[in-house]
mmCIF file with all atom_site columns, C-alpha atoms in Angstrom:
data_model
loop_
_atom_site.group_PDB
_atom_site.id
_atom_site.type_symbol
_atom_site.label_atom_id
_atom_site.label_alt_id
_atom_site.label_comp_id
_atom_site.label_asym_id
_atom_site.label_entity_id
_atom_site.label_seq_id
_atom_site.pdbx_PDB_ins_code
_atom_site.Cartn_x
_atom_site.Cartn_y
_atom_site.Cartn_z
_atom_site.occupancy
_atom_site.B_iso_or_equiv
_atom_site.pdbx_formal_charge
_atom_site.auth_seq_id
_atom_site.auth_comp_id
_atom_site.auth_asym_id
_atom_site.auth_atom_id
_atom_site.pdbx_PDB_model_num
ATOM 1   C CA . MET A 1 1   ? 121.920 84.608  90.588  1.00 66.00 ? 1   MET A CA 1
ATOM 2   C CA . ASN A 1 2   ? 125.424 82.950  90.648  1.00 82.00 ? 2   ASN A CA 1
ATOM 3   C CA . ASN A 1 3   ? 126.927 81.155  93.742  1.00 87.00 ? 3   ASN A CA 1
ATOM 4   C CA . ILE A 1 4   ? 128.809 84.782  95.081  1.00 90.00 ? 4   ILE A CA 1
ATOM 5   C CA . GLU A 1 5   ? 125.397 86.365  95.026  1.00 93.00 ? 5   GLU A CA 1
ATOM 6   C CA . LYS A 1 6   ? 123.563 83.720  96.768  1.00 92.00 ? 6   LYS A CA 1
ATOM 7   C CA . LYS A 1 7   ? 125.477 83.883  99.443  1.00 91.00 ? 7   LYS A CA 1
ATOM 8   C CA . LEU A 1 8   ? 125.325 88.165  100.345 1.00 96.00 ? 8   LEU A CA 1
ATOM 9   C CA . LEU A 1 9   ? 123.894 89.048  103.444 1.00 96.00 ? 9   LEU A CA 1
ATOM 10  C CA . PHE A 1 10  ? 122.585 92.377  101.679 1.00 96.00 ? 10  PHE A CA 1
ATOM 11  C CA . LYS A 1 11  ? 123.946 94.097  98.854  1.00 97.00 ? 11  LYS A CA 1
ATOM 12  C CA . LEU A 1 12  ? 124.669 97.908  98.385  1.00 96.00 ? 12  LEU A CA 1
ATOM 13  C CA . ASP A 1 13  ? 122.485 100.347 97.989  1.00 95.00 ? 13  ASP A CA 1
ATOM 14  C CA . TYR A 1 14  ? 122.512 103.227 95.046  1.00 89.00 ? 14  TYR A CA 1
ATOM 15  C CA . LEU A 1 15  ? 120.236 106.702 95.800  1.00 91.00 ? 15  LEU A CA 1
ATOM 16  C CA . PRO A 1 16  ? 119.005 108.120 92.735  1.00 93.00 ? 16  PRO A CA 1
ATOM 17  C CA . ILE A 1 17  ? 120.264 112.093 93.053  1.00 91.00 ? 17  ILE A CA 1
ATOM 18  C CA . GLY A 1 18  ? 116.767 113.117 92.678  1.00 93.00 ? 18  GLY A CA 1
ATOM 19  C CA . ALA A 1 19  ? 116.150 111.830 96.035  1.00 93.00 ? 19  ALA A CA 1
ATOM 20  C CA . HIS A 1 20  ? 119.139 113.319 98.023  1.00 88.00 ? 20  HIS A CA 1
ATOM 21  C CA . TYR A 1 21  ? 117.014 114.852 101.200 1.00 86.00 ? 21  TYR A CA 1
ATOM 22  C CA . ASN A 1 22  ? 114.354 113.537 99.935  1.00 88.00 ? 22  ASN A CA 1
ATOM 23  C CA . ASN A 1 23  ? 113.446 111.329 103.038 1.00 89.00 ? 23  ASN A CA 1
ATOM 24  C CA . LEU A 1 24  ? 111.139 111.263 106.654 1.00 90.00 ? 24  LEU A CA 1
ATOM 25  C CA . ARG A 1 25  ? 114.477 112.569 108.760 1.00 88.00 ? 25  ARG A CA 1
ATOM 26  C CA . TYR A 1 26  ? 114.137 115.650 106.807 1.00 85.00 ? 26  TYR A CA 1
ATOM 27  C CA . PHE A 1 27  ? 110.130 115.479 106.428 1.00 84.00 ? 27  PHE A CA 1
ATOM 28  C CA . PHE A 1 28  ? 109.555 115.472 110.220 1.00 90.00 ? 28  PHE A CA 1
ATOM 29  C CA . LYS A 1 29  ? 110.656 117.567 112.586 1.00 91.00 ? 29  LYS A CA 1
ATOM 30  C CA . LYS A 1 30  ? 113.100 116.291 114.768 1.00 93.00 ? 30  LYS A CA 1
ATOM 31  C CA . GLU A 1 31  ? 111.295 115.182 117.618 1.00 93.00 ? 31  GLU A CA 1
ATOM 32  C CA . VAL A 1 32  ? 108.909 113.434 115.692 1.00 92.00 ? 32  VAL A CA 1
ATOM 33  C CA . TRP A 1 33  ? 112.019 111.485 113.817 1.00 94.00 ? 33  TRP A CA 1
ATOM 34  C CA . GLN A 1 34  ? 113.272 110.824 117.121 1.00 94.00 ? 34  GLN A CA 1
ATOM 35  C CA . VAL A 1 35  ? 110.713 108.999 118.402 1.00 93.00 ? 35  VAL A CA 1
ATOM 36  C CA . ILE A 1 36  ? 110.565 106.873 114.922 1.00 95.00 ? 36  ILE A CA 1
ATOM 37  C CA . VAL A 1 37  ? 113.945 105.639 115.255 1.00 96.00 ? 37  VAL A CA 1
ATOM 38  C CA . ALA A 1 38  ? 113.031 105.258 119.540 1.00 95.00 ? 38  ALA A CA 1
ATOM 39  C CA . ASN A 1 39  ? 110.676 102.809 118.372 1.00 95.00 ? 39  ASN A CA 1
ATOM 40  C CA . VAL A 1 40  ? 112.275 101.139 115.568 1.00 96.00 ? 40  VAL A CA 1
ATOM 41  C CA . ARG A 1 41  ? 115.214 100.649 117.454 1.00 97.00 ? 41  ARG A CA 1
ATOM 42  C CA . GLU A 1 42  ? 113.056 99.701  120.515 1.00 96.00 ? 42  GLU A CA 1
ATOM 43  C CA . PHE A 1 43  ? 111.212 97.264  118.205 1.00 96.00 ? 43  PHE A CA 1
ATOM 44  C CA . LYS A 1 44  ? 114.286 95.616  116.469 1.00 97.00 ? 44  LYS A CA 1
ATOM 45  C CA . LYS A 1 45  ? 115.907 95.201  120.219 1.00 97.00 ? 45  LYS A CA 1
ATOM 46  C CA . TYR A 1 46  ? 118.921 97.602  119.473 1.00 97.00 ? 46  TYR A CA 1
ATOM 47  C CA . GLN A 1 47  ? 120.874 94.993  116.719 1.00 98.00 ? 47  GLN A CA 1
ATOM 48  C CA . CYS A 1 48  ? 121.830 95.985  113.469 1.00 98.00 ? 48  CYS A CA 1
ATOM 49  C CA . GLU A 1 49  ? 120.043 94.269  110.573 1.00 98.00 ? 49  GLU A CA 1
ATOM 50  C CA . PHE A 1 50  ? 123.166 92.994  108.342 1.00 98.00 ? 50  PHE A CA 1
ATOM 51  C CA . CYS A 1 51  ? 125.996 92.922  110.870 1.00 98.00 ? 51  CYS A CA 1
ATOM 52  C CA . LYS A 1 52  ? 124.131 91.676  113.479 1.00 98.00 ? 52  LYS A CA 1
ATOM 53  C CA . LYS A 1 53  ? 126.493 93.648  116.015 1.00 97.00 ? 53  LYS A CA 1
ATOM 54  C CA . GLN A 1 54  ? 124.215 94.204  119.041 1.00 97.00 ? 54  GLN A CA 1
ATOM 55  C CA . PHE A 1 55  ? 124.164 97.977  121.304 1.00 97.00 ? 55  PHE A CA 1
ATOM 56  C CA . ASN A 1 56  ? 123.757 99.061  124.507 1.00 95.00 ? 56  ASN A CA 1
ATOM 57  C CA . PHE A 1 57  ? 119.963 100.576 125.015 1.00 93.00 ? 57  PHE A CA 1
ATOM 58  C CA . GLU A 1 58  ? 121.121 102.482 128.251 1.00 92.00 ? 58  GLU A CA 1
ATOM 59  C CA . ASN A 1 59  ? 124.619 103.527 126.050 1.00 92.00 ? 59  ASN A CA 1
ATOM 60  C CA . SER A 1 60  ? 123.203 106.454 124.483 1.00 88.00 ? 60  SER A CA 1
ATOM 61  C CA . LYS A 1 61  ? 126.930 107.277 123.403 1.00 91.00 ? 61  LYS A CA 1
ATOM 62  C CA . SER A 1 62  ? 126.899 104.266 121.724 1.00 91.00 ? 62  SER A CA 1
ATOM 63  C CA . LEU A 1 63  ? 123.417 104.589 120.003 1.00 94.00 ? 63  LEU A CA 1
ATOM 64  C CA . LYS A 1 64  ? 123.749 107.286 117.766 1.00 92.00 ? 64  LYS A CA 1
ATOM 65  C CA . TYR A 1 65  ? 125.983 104.392 115.959 1.00 95.00 ? 65  TYR A CA 1
ATOM 66  C CA . LEU A 1 66  ? 123.355 102.880 115.100 1.00 97.00 ? 66  LEU A CA 1
ATOM 67  C CA . HIS A 1 67  ? 121.152 104.214 112.486 1.00 97.00 ? 67  HIS A CA 1
ATOM 68  C CA . CYS A 1 68  ? 116.879 104.085 111.009 1.00 97.00 ? 68  CYS A CA 1
ATOM 69  C CA . HIS A 1 69  ? 117.498 103.785 107.683 1.00 97.00 ? 69  HIS A CA 1
ATOM 70  C CA . GLU A 1 70  ? 114.801 104.394 104.822 1.00 97.00 ? 70  GLU A CA 1
ATOM 71  C CA . LEU A 1 71  ? 114.853 101.573 102.584 1.00 97.00 ? 71  LEU A CA 1
ATOM 72  C CA . TRP A 1 72  ? 113.329 103.258 98.930  1.00 97.00 ? 72  TRP A CA 1
ATOM 73  C CA . ASN A 1 73  ? 112.297 101.259 95.847  1.00 97.00 ? 73  ASN A CA 1
ATOM 74  C CA . PHE A 1 74  ? 111.853 103.980 92.619  1.00 97.00 ? 74  PHE A CA 1
ATOM 75  C CA . ASN A 1 75  ? 108.974 103.740 89.962  1.00 96.00 ? 75  ASN A CA 1
ATOM 76  C CA . TYR A 1 76  ? 110.897 105.585 87.281  1.00 96.00 ? 76  TYR A CA 1
ATOM 77  C CA . GLU A 1 77  ? 107.757 105.325 84.716  1.00 94.00 ? 77  GLU A CA 1
ATOM 78  C CA . LYS A 1 78  ? 105.865 106.376 87.761  1.00 95.00 ? 78  LYS A CA 1
ATOM 79  C CA . LYS A 1 79  ? 108.559 109.371 89.102  1.00 95.00 ? 79  LYS A CA 1
ATOM 80  C CA . TRP A 1 80  ? 108.018 107.125 92.662  1.00 95.00 ? 80  TRP A CA 1
ATOM 81  C CA . GLN A 1 81  ? 109.933 106.883 95.880  1.00 96.00 ? 81  GLN A CA 1
ATOM 82  C CA . ILE A 1 82  ? 108.284 104.309 97.532  1.00 96.00 ? 82  ILE A CA 1
ATOM 83  C CA . LEU A 1 83  ? 109.406 103.596 100.656 1.00 96.00 ? 83  LEU A CA 1
ATOM 84  C CA . LYS A 1 84  ? 109.129 99.818  101.457 1.00 96.00 ? 84  LYS A CA 1
ATOM 85  C CA . ASP A 1 85  ? 110.256 99.298  104.804 1.00 96.00 ? 85  ASP A CA 1
ATOM 86  C CA . LEU A 1 86  ? 112.864 101.057 107.887 1.00 97.00 ? 86  LEU A CA 1
ATOM 87  C CA . LEU A 1 87  ? 115.840 99.285  108.733 1.00 97.00 ? 87  LEU A CA 1
ATOM 88  C CA . LEU A 1 88  ? 118.136 99.605  111.995 1.00 98.00 ? 88  LEU A CA 1
ATOM 89  C CA . LEU A 1 89  ? 121.983 99.261  110.954 1.00 98.00 ? 89  LEU A CA 1
ATOM 90  C CA . CYS A 1 90  ? 124.981 99.910  112.550 1.00 98.00 ? 90  CYS A CA 1
ATOM 91  C CA . ASN A 1 91  ? 126.915 102.897 111.261 1.00 96.00 ? 91  ASN A CA 1
ATOM 92  C CA . ASN A 1 92  ? 128.831 100.641 109.302 1.00 96.00 ? 92  ASN A CA 1
ATOM 93  C CA . CYS A 1 93  ? 126.406 98.568  107.331 1.00 97.00 ? 93  CYS A CA 1
ATOM 94  C CA . HIS A 1 94  ? 124.551 102.330 106.874 1.00 97.00 ? 94  HIS A CA 1
ATOM 95  C CA . ASN A 1 95  ? 127.486 103.228 105.111 1.00 95.00 ? 95  ASN A CA 1
ATOM 96  C CA . CYS A 1 96  ? 126.639 100.194 102.444 1.00 96.00 ? 96  CYS A CA 1
ATOM 97  C CA . GLN A 1 97  ? 123.687 101.565 101.998 1.00 96.00 ? 97  GLN A CA 1
ATOM 98  C CA . HIS A 1 98  ? 124.490 105.343 100.975 1.00 93.00 ? 98  HIS A CA 1
ATOM 99  C CA . ILE A 1 99  ? 127.663 104.264 99.273  1.00 91.00 ? 99  ILE A CA 1
ATOM 100 C CA . ASN A 1 100 ? 128.319 107.366 97.249  1.00 87.00 ? 100 ASN A CA 1
ATOM 101 C CA . PHE A 1 101 ? 127.858 109.770 100.253 1.00 87.00 ? 101 PHE A CA 1
ATOM 102 C CA . ALA A 1 102 ? 130.299 106.932 101.765 1.00 90.00 ? 102 ALA A CA 1
ATOM 103 C CA . HIS A 1 103 ? 132.495 107.932 98.790  1.00 88.00 ? 103 HIS A CA 1
ATOM 104 C CA . LEU A 1 104 ? 132.473 111.510 99.185  1.00 87.00 ? 104 LEU A CA 1
ATOM 105 C CA . LYS A 1 105 ? 133.246 111.154 102.989 1.00 90.00 ? 105 LYS A CA 1
ATOM 106 C CA . ASN A 1 106 ? 136.073 109.563 101.940 1.00 93.00 ? 106 ASN A CA 1
ATOM 107 C CA . LYS A 1 107 ? 135.189 105.940 103.375 1.00 94.00 ? 107 LYS A CA 1
ATOM 108 C CA . GLN A 1 108 ? 134.194 103.751 100.680 1.00 93.00 ? 108 GLN A CA 1
ATOM 109 C CA . ASP A 1 109 ? 137.846 101.257 101.207 1.00 95.00 ? 109 ASP A CA 1
ATOM 110 C CA . GLN A 1 110 ? 136.517 101.406 105.206 1.00 96.00 ? 110 GLN A CA 1
ATOM 111 C CA . THR A 1 111 ? 132.725 100.542 103.364 1.00 96.00 ? 111 THR A CA 1
ATOM 112 C CA . PHE A 1 112 ? 133.832 98.115  101.318 1.00 97.00 ? 112 PHE A CA 1
ATOM 113 C CA . THR A 1 113 ? 135.838 96.267  104.114 1.00 97.00 ? 113 THR A CA 1
ATOM 114 C CA . HIS A 1 114 ? 133.462 95.947  106.261 1.00 97.00 ? 114 HIS A CA 1
ATOM 115 C CA . PHE A 1 115 ? 130.890 94.996  103.033 1.00 98.00 ? 115 PHE A CA 1
ATOM 116 C CA . LYS A 1 116 ? 133.366 91.933  102.411 1.00 97.00 ? 116 LYS A CA 1
ATOM 117 C CA . LYS A 1 117 ? 133.829 91.023  106.003 1.00 97.00 ? 117 LYS A CA 1
ATOM 118 C CA . VAL A 1 118 ? 129.816 91.284  106.869 1.00 97.00 ? 118 VAL A CA 1
ATOM 119 C CA . ASN A 1 119 ? 129.738 88.836  103.702 1.00 97.00 ? 119 ASN A CA 1
ATOM 120 C CA . LYS A 1 120 ? 132.569 86.729  103.759 1.00 96.00 ? 120 LYS A CA 1
ATOM 121 C CA . LEU A 1 121 ? 133.537 87.837  100.442 1.00 97.00 ? 121 LEU A CA 1
ATOM 122 C CA . THR A 1 122 ? 137.016 87.749  99.566  1.00 97.00 ? 122 THR A CA 1
ATOM 123 C CA . ASP A 1 123 ? 138.789 90.462  97.043  1.00 97.00 ? 123 ASP A CA 1
ATOM 124 C CA . VAL A 1 124 ? 138.406 88.226  94.461  1.00 96.00 ? 124 VAL A CA 1
ATOM 125 C CA . GLU A 1 125 ? 134.711 87.658  94.943  1.00 96.00 ? 125 GLU A CA 1
ATOM 126 C CA . PHE A 1 126 ? 133.976 91.157  95.728  1.00 97.00 ? 126 PHE A CA 1
ATOM 127 C CA . ASN A 1 127 ? 135.854 91.886  92.040  1.00 96.00 ? 127 ASN A CA 1
ATOM 128 C CA . GLU A 1 128 ? 133.591 90.067  90.440  1.00 95.00 ? 128 GLU A CA 1
ATOM 129 C CA . LEU A 1 129 ? 130.318 90.875  92.128  1.00 96.00 ? 129 LEU A CA 1
ATOM 130 C CA . LYS A 1 130 ? 131.902 94.584  91.073  1.00 94.00 ? 130 LYS A CA 1
ATOM 131 C CA . ARG A 1 131 ? 132.845 93.020  87.459  1.00 94.00 ? 131 ARG A CA 1
ATOM 132 C CA . ASN A 1 132 ? 129.378 91.415  86.986  1.00 93.00 ? 132 ASN A CA 1
ATOM 133 C CA . ASN A 1 133 ? 127.431 94.538  88.264  1.00 90.00 ? 133 ASN A CA 1
ATOM 134 C CA . LEU A 1 134 ? 126.373 92.378  90.718  1.00 94.00 ? 134 LEU A CA 1
ATOM 135 C CA . LEU A 1 135 ? 127.045 94.700  94.350  1.00 94.00 ? 135 LEU A CA 1
ATOM 136 C CA . PHE A 1 136 ? 123.925 96.409  94.154  1.00 94.00 ? 136 PHE A CA 1
ATOM 137 C CA . ARG A 1 137 ? 120.354 95.770  94.857  1.00 94.00 ? 137 ARG A CA 1
ATOM 138 C CA . LYS A 1 138 ? 117.563 96.381  92.345  1.00 93.00 ? 138 LYS A CA 1
ATOM 139 C CA . ASN A 1 139 ? 115.857 99.445  94.186  1.00 94.00 ? 139 ASN A CA 1
ATOM 140 C CA . TYR A 1 140 ? 113.550 100.347 90.695  1.00 95.00 ? 140 TYR A CA 1
ATOM 141 C CA . GLU A 1 141 ? 109.634 98.489  90.213  1.00 94.00 ? 141 GLU A CA 1
ATOM 142 C CA . ASP A 1 142 ? 109.534 99.084  86.490  1.00 93.00 ? 142 ASP A CA 1
ATOM 143 C CA . LYS A 1 143 ? 109.321 95.666  84.090  1.00 90.00 ? 143 LYS A CA 1
ATOM 144 C CA . LYS A 1 144 ? 112.498 97.027  82.136  1.00 92.00 ? 144 LYS A CA 1
ATOM 145 C CA . THR A 1 145 ? 115.360 97.709  83.078  1.00 91.00 ? 145 THR A CA 1
ATOM 146 C CA . ILE A 1 146 ? 116.553 101.148 84.138  1.00 92.00 ? 146 ILE A CA 1
ATOM 147 C CA . SER A 1 147 ? 120.049 102.508 84.396  1.00 91.00 ? 147 SER A CA 1
ATOM 148 C CA . ARG A 1 148 ? 121.485 104.264 86.983  1.00 90.00 ? 148 ARG A CA 1
ATOM 149 C CA . ASP A 1 149 ? 121.921 106.847 84.843  1.00 93.00 ? 149 ASP A CA 1
ATOM 150 C CA . GLU A 1 150 ? 118.151 106.988 83.739  1.00 94.00 ? 150 GLU A CA 1
ATOM 151 C CA . LEU A 1 151 ? 117.250 107.311 87.719  1.00 94.00 ? 151 LEU A CA 1
ATOM 152 C CA . ASP A 1 152 ? 119.625 110.557 88.113  1.00 94.00 ? 152 ASP A CA 1
ATOM 153 C CA . LYS A 1 153 ? 118.193 112.089 85.543  1.00 94.00 ? 153 LYS A CA 1
ATOM 154 C CA . VAL A 1 154 ? 114.932 112.438 87.802  1.00 95.00 ? 154 VAL A CA 1
ATOM 155 C CA . ASP A 1 155 ? 114.647 115.770 89.535  1.00 93.00 ? 155 ASP A CA 1
ATOM 156 C CA . VAL A 1 156 ? 111.702 115.206 91.718  1.00 90.00 ? 156 VAL A CA 1
ATOM 157 C CA . TRP A 1 157 ? 110.484 111.663 92.629  1.00 94.00 ? 157 TRP A CA 1
ATOM 158 C CA . PHE A 1 158 ? 106.923 111.327 94.640  1.00 93.00 ? 158 PHE A CA 1
ATOM 159 C CA . PHE A 1 159 ? 106.221 109.804 97.871  1.00 93.00 ? 159 PHE A CA 1
ATOM 160 C CA . LYS A 1 160 ? 104.672 106.914 97.667  1.00 94.00 ? 160 LYS A CA 1
ATOM 161 C CA . MET A 1 161 ? 104.219 104.667 100.803 1.00 93.00 ? 161 MET A CA 1
ATOM 162 C CA . GLU A 1 162 ? 103.924 101.016 100.901 1.00 93.00 ? 162 GLU A CA 1
ATOM 163 C CA . CYS A 1 163 ? 105.869 100.210 104.749 1.00 94.00 ? 163 CYS A CA 1
ATOM 164 C CA . ASP A 1 164 ? 103.594 99.450  107.296 1.00 94.00 ? 164 ASP A CA 1
ATOM 165 C CA . LEU A 1 165 ? 105.113 101.375 110.659 1.00 94.00 ? 165 LEU A CA 1
ATOM 166 C CA . GLU A 1 166 ? 102.616 99.322  113.060 1.00 92.00 ? 166 GLU A CA 1
ATOM 167 C CA . SER A 1 167 ? 104.875 96.160  112.241 1.00 93.00 ? 167 SER A CA 1
ATOM 168 C CA . ILE A 1 168 ? 107.778 98.092  113.094 1.00 93.00 ? 168 ILE A CA 1
ATOM 169 C CA . PHE A 1 169 ? 107.174 100.016 116.172 1.00 93.00 ? 169 PHE A CA 1
ATOM 170 C CA . ILE A 1 170 ? 106.049 99.062  120.044 1.00 91.00 ? 170 ILE A CA 1
ATOM 171 C CA . ASN A 1 171 ? 103.811 101.563 119.969 1.00 91.00 ? 171 ASN A CA 1
ATOM 172 C CA . LYS A 1 172 ? 100.837 101.262 118.001 1.00 93.00 ? 172 LYS A CA 1
ATOM 173 C CA . ILE A 1 173 ? 99.159  104.843 118.377 1.00 93.00 ? 173 ILE A CA 1
ATOM 174 C CA . TYR A 1 174 ? 102.141 106.396 117.308 1.00 92.00 ? 174 TYR A CA 1
ATOM 175 C CA . ALA A 1 175 ? 102.559 104.176 114.184 1.00 94.00 ? 175 ALA A CA 1
ATOM 176 C CA . LYS A 1 176 ? 99.551  104.271 113.485 1.00 94.00 ? 176 LYS A CA 1
ATOM 177 C CA . LYS A 1 177 ? 99.145  107.874 113.723 1.00 93.00 ? 177 LYS A CA 1
ATOM 178 C CA . ILE A 1 178 ? 102.198 108.345 111.102 1.00 93.00 ? 178 ILE A CA 1
ATOM 179 C CA . GLN A 1 179 ? 101.065 106.054 109.340 1.00 93.00 ? 179 GLN A CA 1
ATOM 180 C CA . ASP A 1 180 ? 97.670  108.031 108.348 1.00 93.00 ? 180 ASP A CA 1
ATOM 181 C CA . PHE A 1 181 ? 99.462  110.937 108.024 1.00 91.00 ? 181 PHE A CA 1
ATOM 182 C CA . LEU A 1 182 ? 102.434 109.723 105.192 1.00 91.00 ? 182 LEU A CA 1
ATOM 183 C CA . TYR A 1 183 ? 99.238  107.424 103.609 1.00 90.00 ? 183 TYR A CA 1
ATOM 184 C CA . GLN A 1 184 ? 97.666  111.107 103.180 1.00 90.00 ? 184 GLN A CA 1
ATOM 185 C CA . ILE A 1 185 ? 100.737 112.800 101.236 1.00 86.00 ? 185 ILE A CA 1
ATOM 186 C CA . SER A 1 186 ? 101.143 109.396 99.607  1.00 86.00 ? 186 SER A CA 1
ATOM 187 C CA . LYS A 1 187 ? 97.612  109.961 97.625  1.00 82.00 ? 187 LYS A CA 1
ATOM 188 C CA . ILE A 1 188 ? 98.036  113.394 96.829  1.00 77.00 ? 188 ILE A CA 1
ATOM 189 C CA . ASN A 1 189 ? 100.472 112.193 94.050  1.00 65.00 ? 189 ASN A CA 1
#
């Protein structure tokens, strides 16, 4: 790990094509997803985990810019999409975790600017990380190096649960119900 990489607070993330729209938000009814988001926001005190921007919990308009982000890892060999954590991110940091989507929305430059600002990177440092392919989080769990092209070849990923919802929810009873449900689905694979 080089010195520039060591100073990063977070890295950009890449979601394989087969995992697009394969997430909890589309898995649960809207009302259930809203309860999940509300619990994560409250537990994490309405603050972006990356840039530390604080949001006012009483301002529902500003809260639409504070997102619950699912942190996934992938096992190419077993075709598993593994839920590792639920993060609380502002809109700009969330775009960094969906850089391809930010590009599609024509927000890649704005997203890179935010990434550089939060990580206190100069243009030269950013370009060095980019040139050395060090901007992206290693989001696969295989022993050998997997290319982004290989990850993109998987049409369907199977869900695997490795996130402890009770540790990030205010309502522990509700967390346990969702956790148990997700573990049951995880066992199907």
